[in-house]
PDB file of C-alpha atoms in Angstrom:
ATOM      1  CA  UNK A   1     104.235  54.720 -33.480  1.00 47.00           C
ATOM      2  CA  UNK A   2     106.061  57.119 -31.050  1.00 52.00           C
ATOM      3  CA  UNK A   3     104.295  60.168 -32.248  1.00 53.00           C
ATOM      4  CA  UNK A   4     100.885  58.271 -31.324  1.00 60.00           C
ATOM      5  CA  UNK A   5     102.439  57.800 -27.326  1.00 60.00           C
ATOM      6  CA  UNK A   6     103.334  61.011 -26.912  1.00 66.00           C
ATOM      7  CA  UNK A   7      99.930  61.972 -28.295  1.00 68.00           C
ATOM      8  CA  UNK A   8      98.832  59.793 -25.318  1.00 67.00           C
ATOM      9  CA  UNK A   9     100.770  60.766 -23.154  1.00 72.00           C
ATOM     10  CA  UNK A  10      99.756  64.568 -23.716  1.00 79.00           C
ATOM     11  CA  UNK A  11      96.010  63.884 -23.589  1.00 80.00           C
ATOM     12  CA  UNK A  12      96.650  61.919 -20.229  1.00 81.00           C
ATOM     13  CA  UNK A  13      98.983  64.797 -18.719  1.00 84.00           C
ATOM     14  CA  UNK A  14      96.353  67.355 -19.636  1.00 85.00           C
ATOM     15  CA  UNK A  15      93.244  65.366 -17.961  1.00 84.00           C
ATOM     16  CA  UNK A  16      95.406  64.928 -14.843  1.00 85.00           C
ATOM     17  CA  UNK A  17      96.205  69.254 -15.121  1.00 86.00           C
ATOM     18  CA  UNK A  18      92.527  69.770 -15.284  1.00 86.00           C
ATOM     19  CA  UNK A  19      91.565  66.852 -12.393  1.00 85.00           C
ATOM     20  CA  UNK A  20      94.108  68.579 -10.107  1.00 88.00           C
ATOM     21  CA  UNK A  21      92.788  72.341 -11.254  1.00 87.00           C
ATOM     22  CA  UNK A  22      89.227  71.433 -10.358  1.00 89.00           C
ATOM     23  CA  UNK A  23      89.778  69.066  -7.137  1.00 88.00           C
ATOM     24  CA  UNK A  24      88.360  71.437  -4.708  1.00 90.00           C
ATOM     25  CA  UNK A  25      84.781  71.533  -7.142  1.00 91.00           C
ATOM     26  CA  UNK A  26      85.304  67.398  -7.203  1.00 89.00           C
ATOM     27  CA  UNK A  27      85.595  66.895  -3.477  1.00 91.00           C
ATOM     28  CA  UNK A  28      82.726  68.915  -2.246  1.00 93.00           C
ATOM     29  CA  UNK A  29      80.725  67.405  -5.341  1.00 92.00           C
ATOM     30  CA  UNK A  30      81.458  64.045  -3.878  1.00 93.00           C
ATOM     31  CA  UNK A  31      81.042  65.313  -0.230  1.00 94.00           C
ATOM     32  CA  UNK A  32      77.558  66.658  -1.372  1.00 94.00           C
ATOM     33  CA  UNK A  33      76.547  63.576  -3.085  1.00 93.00           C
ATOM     34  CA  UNK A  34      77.651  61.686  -0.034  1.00 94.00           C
ATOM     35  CA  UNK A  35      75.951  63.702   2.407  1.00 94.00           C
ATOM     36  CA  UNK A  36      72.788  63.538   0.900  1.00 92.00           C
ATOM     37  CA  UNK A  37      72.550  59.718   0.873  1.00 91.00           C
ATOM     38  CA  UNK A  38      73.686  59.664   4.210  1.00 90.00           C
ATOM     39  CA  UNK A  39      70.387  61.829   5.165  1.00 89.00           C
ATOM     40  CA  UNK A  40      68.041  60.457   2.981  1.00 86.00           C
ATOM     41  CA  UNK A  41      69.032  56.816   4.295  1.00 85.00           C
ATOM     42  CA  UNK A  42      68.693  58.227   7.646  1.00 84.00           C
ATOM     43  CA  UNK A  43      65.456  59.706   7.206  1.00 84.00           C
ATOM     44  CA  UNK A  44      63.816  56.605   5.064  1.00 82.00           C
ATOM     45  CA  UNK A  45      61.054  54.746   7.000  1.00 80.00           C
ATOM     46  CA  UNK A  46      61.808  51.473   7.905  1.00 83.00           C
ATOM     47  CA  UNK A  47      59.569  48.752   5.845  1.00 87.00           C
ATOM     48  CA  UNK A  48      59.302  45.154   7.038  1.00 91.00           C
ATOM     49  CA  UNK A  49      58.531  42.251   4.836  1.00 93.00           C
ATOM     50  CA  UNK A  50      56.814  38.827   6.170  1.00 94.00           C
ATOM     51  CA  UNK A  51      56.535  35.960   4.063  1.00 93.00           C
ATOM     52  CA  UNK A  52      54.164  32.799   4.461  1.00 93.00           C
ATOM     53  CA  UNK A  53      53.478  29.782   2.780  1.00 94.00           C
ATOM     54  CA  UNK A  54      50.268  27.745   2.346  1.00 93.00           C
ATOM     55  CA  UNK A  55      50.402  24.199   1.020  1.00 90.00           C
ATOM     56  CA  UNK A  56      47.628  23.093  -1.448  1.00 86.00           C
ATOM     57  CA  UNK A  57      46.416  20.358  -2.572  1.00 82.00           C
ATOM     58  CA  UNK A  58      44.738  19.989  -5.583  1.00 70.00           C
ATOM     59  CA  UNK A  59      41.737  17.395  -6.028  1.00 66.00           C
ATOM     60  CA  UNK A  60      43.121  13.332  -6.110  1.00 67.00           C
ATOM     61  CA  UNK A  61      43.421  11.460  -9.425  1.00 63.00           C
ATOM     62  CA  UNK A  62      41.081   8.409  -9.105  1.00 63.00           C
ATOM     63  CA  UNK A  63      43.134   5.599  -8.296  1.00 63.00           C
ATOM     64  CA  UNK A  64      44.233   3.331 -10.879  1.00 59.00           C
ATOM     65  CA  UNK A  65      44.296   6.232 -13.558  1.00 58.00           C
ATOM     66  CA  UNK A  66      47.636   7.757 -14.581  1.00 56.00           C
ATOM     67  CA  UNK A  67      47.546  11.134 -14.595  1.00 56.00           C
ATOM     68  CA  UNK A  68      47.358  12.722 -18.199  1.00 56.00           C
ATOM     69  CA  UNK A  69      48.563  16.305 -19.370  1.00 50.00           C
ATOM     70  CA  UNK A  70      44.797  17.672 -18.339  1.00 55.00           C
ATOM     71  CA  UNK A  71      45.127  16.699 -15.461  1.00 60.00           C
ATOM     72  CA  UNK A  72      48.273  18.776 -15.136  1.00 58.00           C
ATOM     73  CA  UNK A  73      46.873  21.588 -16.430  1.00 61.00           C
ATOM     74  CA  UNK A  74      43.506  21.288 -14.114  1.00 69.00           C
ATOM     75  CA  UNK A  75      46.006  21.416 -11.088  1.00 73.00           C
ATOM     76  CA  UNK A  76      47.771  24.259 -12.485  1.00 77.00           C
ATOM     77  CA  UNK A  77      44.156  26.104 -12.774  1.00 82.00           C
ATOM     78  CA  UNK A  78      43.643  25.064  -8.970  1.00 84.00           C
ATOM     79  CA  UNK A  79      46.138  26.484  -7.950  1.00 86.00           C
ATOM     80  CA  UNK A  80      45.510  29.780  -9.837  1.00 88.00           C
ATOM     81  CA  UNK A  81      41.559  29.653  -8.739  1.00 89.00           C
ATOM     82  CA  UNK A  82      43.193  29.252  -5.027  1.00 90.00           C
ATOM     83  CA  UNK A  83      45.560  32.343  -5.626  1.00 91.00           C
ATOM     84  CA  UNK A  84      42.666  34.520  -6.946  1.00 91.00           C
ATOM     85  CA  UNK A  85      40.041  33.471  -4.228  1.00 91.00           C
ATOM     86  CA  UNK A  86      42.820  34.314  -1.399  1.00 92.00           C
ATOM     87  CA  UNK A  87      43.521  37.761  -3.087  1.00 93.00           C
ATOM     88  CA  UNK A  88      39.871  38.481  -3.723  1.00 91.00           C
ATOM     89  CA  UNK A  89      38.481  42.098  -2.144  1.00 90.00           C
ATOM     90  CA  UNK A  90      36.140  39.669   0.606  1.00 92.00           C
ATOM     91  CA  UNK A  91      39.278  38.352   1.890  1.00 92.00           C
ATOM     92  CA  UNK A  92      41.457  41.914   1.896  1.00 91.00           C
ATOM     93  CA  UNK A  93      38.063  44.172   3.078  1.00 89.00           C
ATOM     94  CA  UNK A  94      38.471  42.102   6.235  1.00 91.00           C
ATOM     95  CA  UNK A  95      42.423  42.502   6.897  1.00 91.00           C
ATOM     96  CA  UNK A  96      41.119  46.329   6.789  1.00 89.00           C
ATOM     97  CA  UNK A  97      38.683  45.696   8.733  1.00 89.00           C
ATOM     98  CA  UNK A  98      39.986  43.904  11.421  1.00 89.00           C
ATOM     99  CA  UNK A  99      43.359  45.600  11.418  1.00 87.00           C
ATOM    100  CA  UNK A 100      41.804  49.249  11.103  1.00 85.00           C
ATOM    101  CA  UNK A 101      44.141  49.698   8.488  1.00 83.00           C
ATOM    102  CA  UNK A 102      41.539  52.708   7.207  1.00 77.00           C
ATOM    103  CA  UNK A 103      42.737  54.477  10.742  1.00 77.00           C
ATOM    104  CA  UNK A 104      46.474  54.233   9.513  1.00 75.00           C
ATOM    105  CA  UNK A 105      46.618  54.749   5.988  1.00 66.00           C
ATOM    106  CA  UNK A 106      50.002  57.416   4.788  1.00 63.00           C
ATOM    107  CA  UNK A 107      49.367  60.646   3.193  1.00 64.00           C
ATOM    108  CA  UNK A 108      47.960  60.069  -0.546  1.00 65.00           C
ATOM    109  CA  UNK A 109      50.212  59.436  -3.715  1.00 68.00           C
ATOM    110  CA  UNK A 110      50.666  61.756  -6.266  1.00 73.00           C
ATOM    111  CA  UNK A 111      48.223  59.731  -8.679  1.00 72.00           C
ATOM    112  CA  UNK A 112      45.641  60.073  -6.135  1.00 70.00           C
ATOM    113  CA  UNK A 113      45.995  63.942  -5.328  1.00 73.00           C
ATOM    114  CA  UNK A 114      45.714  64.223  -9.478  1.00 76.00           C
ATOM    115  CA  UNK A 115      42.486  62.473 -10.013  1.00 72.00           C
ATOM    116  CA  UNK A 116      40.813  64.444  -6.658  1.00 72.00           C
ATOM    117  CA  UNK A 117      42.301  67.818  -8.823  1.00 76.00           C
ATOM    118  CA  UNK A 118      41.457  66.934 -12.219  1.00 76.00           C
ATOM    119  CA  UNK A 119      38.451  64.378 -11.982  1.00 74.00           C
ATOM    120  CA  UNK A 120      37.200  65.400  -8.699  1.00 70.00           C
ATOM    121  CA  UNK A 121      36.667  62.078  -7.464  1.00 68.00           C
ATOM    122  CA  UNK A 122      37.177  62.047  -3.202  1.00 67.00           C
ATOM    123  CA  UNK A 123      38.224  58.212  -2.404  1.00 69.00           C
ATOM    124  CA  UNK A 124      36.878  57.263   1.186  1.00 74.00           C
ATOM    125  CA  UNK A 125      39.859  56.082   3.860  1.00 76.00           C
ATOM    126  CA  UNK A 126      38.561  52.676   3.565  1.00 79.00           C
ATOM    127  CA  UNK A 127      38.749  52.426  -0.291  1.00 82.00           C
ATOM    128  CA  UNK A 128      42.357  54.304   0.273  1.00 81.00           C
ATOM    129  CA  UNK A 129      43.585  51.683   3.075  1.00 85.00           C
ATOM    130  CA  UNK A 130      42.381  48.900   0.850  1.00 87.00           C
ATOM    131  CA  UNK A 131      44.491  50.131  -2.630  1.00 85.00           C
ATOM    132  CA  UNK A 132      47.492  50.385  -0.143  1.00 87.00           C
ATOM    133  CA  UNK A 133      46.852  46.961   0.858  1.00 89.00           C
ATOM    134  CA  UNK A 134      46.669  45.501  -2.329  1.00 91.00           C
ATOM    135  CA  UNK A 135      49.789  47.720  -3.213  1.00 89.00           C
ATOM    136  CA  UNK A 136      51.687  46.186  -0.283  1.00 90.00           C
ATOM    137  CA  UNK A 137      51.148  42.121  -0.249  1.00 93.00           C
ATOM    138  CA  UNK A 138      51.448  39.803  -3.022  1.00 94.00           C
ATOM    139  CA  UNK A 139      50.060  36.597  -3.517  1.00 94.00           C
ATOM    140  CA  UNK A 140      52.161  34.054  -6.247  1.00 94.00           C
ATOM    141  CA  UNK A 141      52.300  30.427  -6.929  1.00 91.00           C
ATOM    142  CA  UNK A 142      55.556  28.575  -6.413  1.00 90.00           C
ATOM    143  CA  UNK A 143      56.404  27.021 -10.029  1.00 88.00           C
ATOM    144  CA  UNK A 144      56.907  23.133  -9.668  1.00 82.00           C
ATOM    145  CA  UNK A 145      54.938  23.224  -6.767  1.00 85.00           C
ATOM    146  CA  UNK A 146      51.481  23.489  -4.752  1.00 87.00           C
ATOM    147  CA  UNK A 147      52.795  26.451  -2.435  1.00 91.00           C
ATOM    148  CA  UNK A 148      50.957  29.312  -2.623  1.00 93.00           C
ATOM    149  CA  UNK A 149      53.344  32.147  -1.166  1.00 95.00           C
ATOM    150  CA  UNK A 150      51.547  35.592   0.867  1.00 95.00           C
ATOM    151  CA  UNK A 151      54.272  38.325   0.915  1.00 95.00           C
ATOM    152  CA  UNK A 152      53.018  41.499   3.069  1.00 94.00           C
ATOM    153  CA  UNK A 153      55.404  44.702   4.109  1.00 93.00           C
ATOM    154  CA  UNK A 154      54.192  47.133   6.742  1.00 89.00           C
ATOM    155  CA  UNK A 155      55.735  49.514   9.140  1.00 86.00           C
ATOM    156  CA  UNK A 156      56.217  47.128  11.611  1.00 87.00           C
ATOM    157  CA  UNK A 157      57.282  43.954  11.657  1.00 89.00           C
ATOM    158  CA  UNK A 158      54.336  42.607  13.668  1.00 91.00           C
ATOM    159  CA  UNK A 159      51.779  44.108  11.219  1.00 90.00           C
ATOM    160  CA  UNK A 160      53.555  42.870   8.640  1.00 91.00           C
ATOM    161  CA  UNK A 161      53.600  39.604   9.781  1.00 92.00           C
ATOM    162  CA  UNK A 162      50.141  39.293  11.249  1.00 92.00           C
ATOM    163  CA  UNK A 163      48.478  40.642   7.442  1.00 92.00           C
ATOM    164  CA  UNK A 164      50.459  38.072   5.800  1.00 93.00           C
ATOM    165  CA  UNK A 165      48.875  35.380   8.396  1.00 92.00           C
ATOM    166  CA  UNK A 166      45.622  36.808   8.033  1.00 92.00           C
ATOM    167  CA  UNK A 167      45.473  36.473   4.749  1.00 92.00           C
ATOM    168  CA  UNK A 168      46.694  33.225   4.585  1.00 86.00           C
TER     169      UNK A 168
END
């Protein structure tokens, strides 16, 4: 059992050697790694996120009837028919539209600099600012509920906030 600690304590002794050999390659590793963040934190563009809520209400159950499983289920489909109509392209072709989000677009992504390369295919700003739109909100159901929640980030806080309620 002692010949096993002293093991231990040689292996231990000898990391600590080769920590204290090395500490001027560790610190400006870690100063390095530290710096960096530091920059690229600095230099990140600031993204707002607004969030708004829509209350549905599904068709009434006829008085006097108790509701059954289908009707459960034809609220749930509501709901989901009222989350697809609000993200449909009508709806998001006039946030671009109206907010001249086509004028503001960022540079392209990477995906779409590949397809113009390899497939040739030129997108039009309009088709460009609407992808980034849908990239940028979400539309999702509360479960247990009939809230519908619009989640948009932008640049700004008052874009964000205004394509959220203009979706909505």
């Amino acid at each position: 059992m002692e010949y096993d600690d002293n093991k231990k304590d040689d292996v231990l002794s000898s990391f600590f050697e080769v920590l204290i050999a090395r500490k001027v390659l560790i610190i400006i590793g870690m100063l390095s790694v530290i710096l960096t963040t530091v920059v690229g934190v600095f230099f990140m563009p600031s993204v707002y996120k607004a969030t708004t809520k829509i209350i549905i209400n599904p068709p009434p159950i006829p008085k006097g009837d108790l509701p059954y499983l289908s009707d459960l289920r034809n609220s749930m489909t509501f709901l989901s028919n009222q989350r697809e109509l609000i993200r449909s392209k009508k709806i998001y072709e006039k946030v671009v539209t109206d907010f001249r989000l086509f004028e503001t677009v960022g540079p392209p992504s990477i995906y779409k600099k590949a397809k113009k390369i390899f497939l040739r295919v030129d997108s039009l700003p309009y088709e460009d600012a609407l992808d980034y739109l849908y990239s940028t909100t979400s539309v999702d159901i509360i479960r247990g509920t009939n809230i519908i929640q619009v989640t948009a980030f932008a640049n700004s806080s008052v874009q964000s906030a205004e394509i959220a309620n203009a979706i909505a």
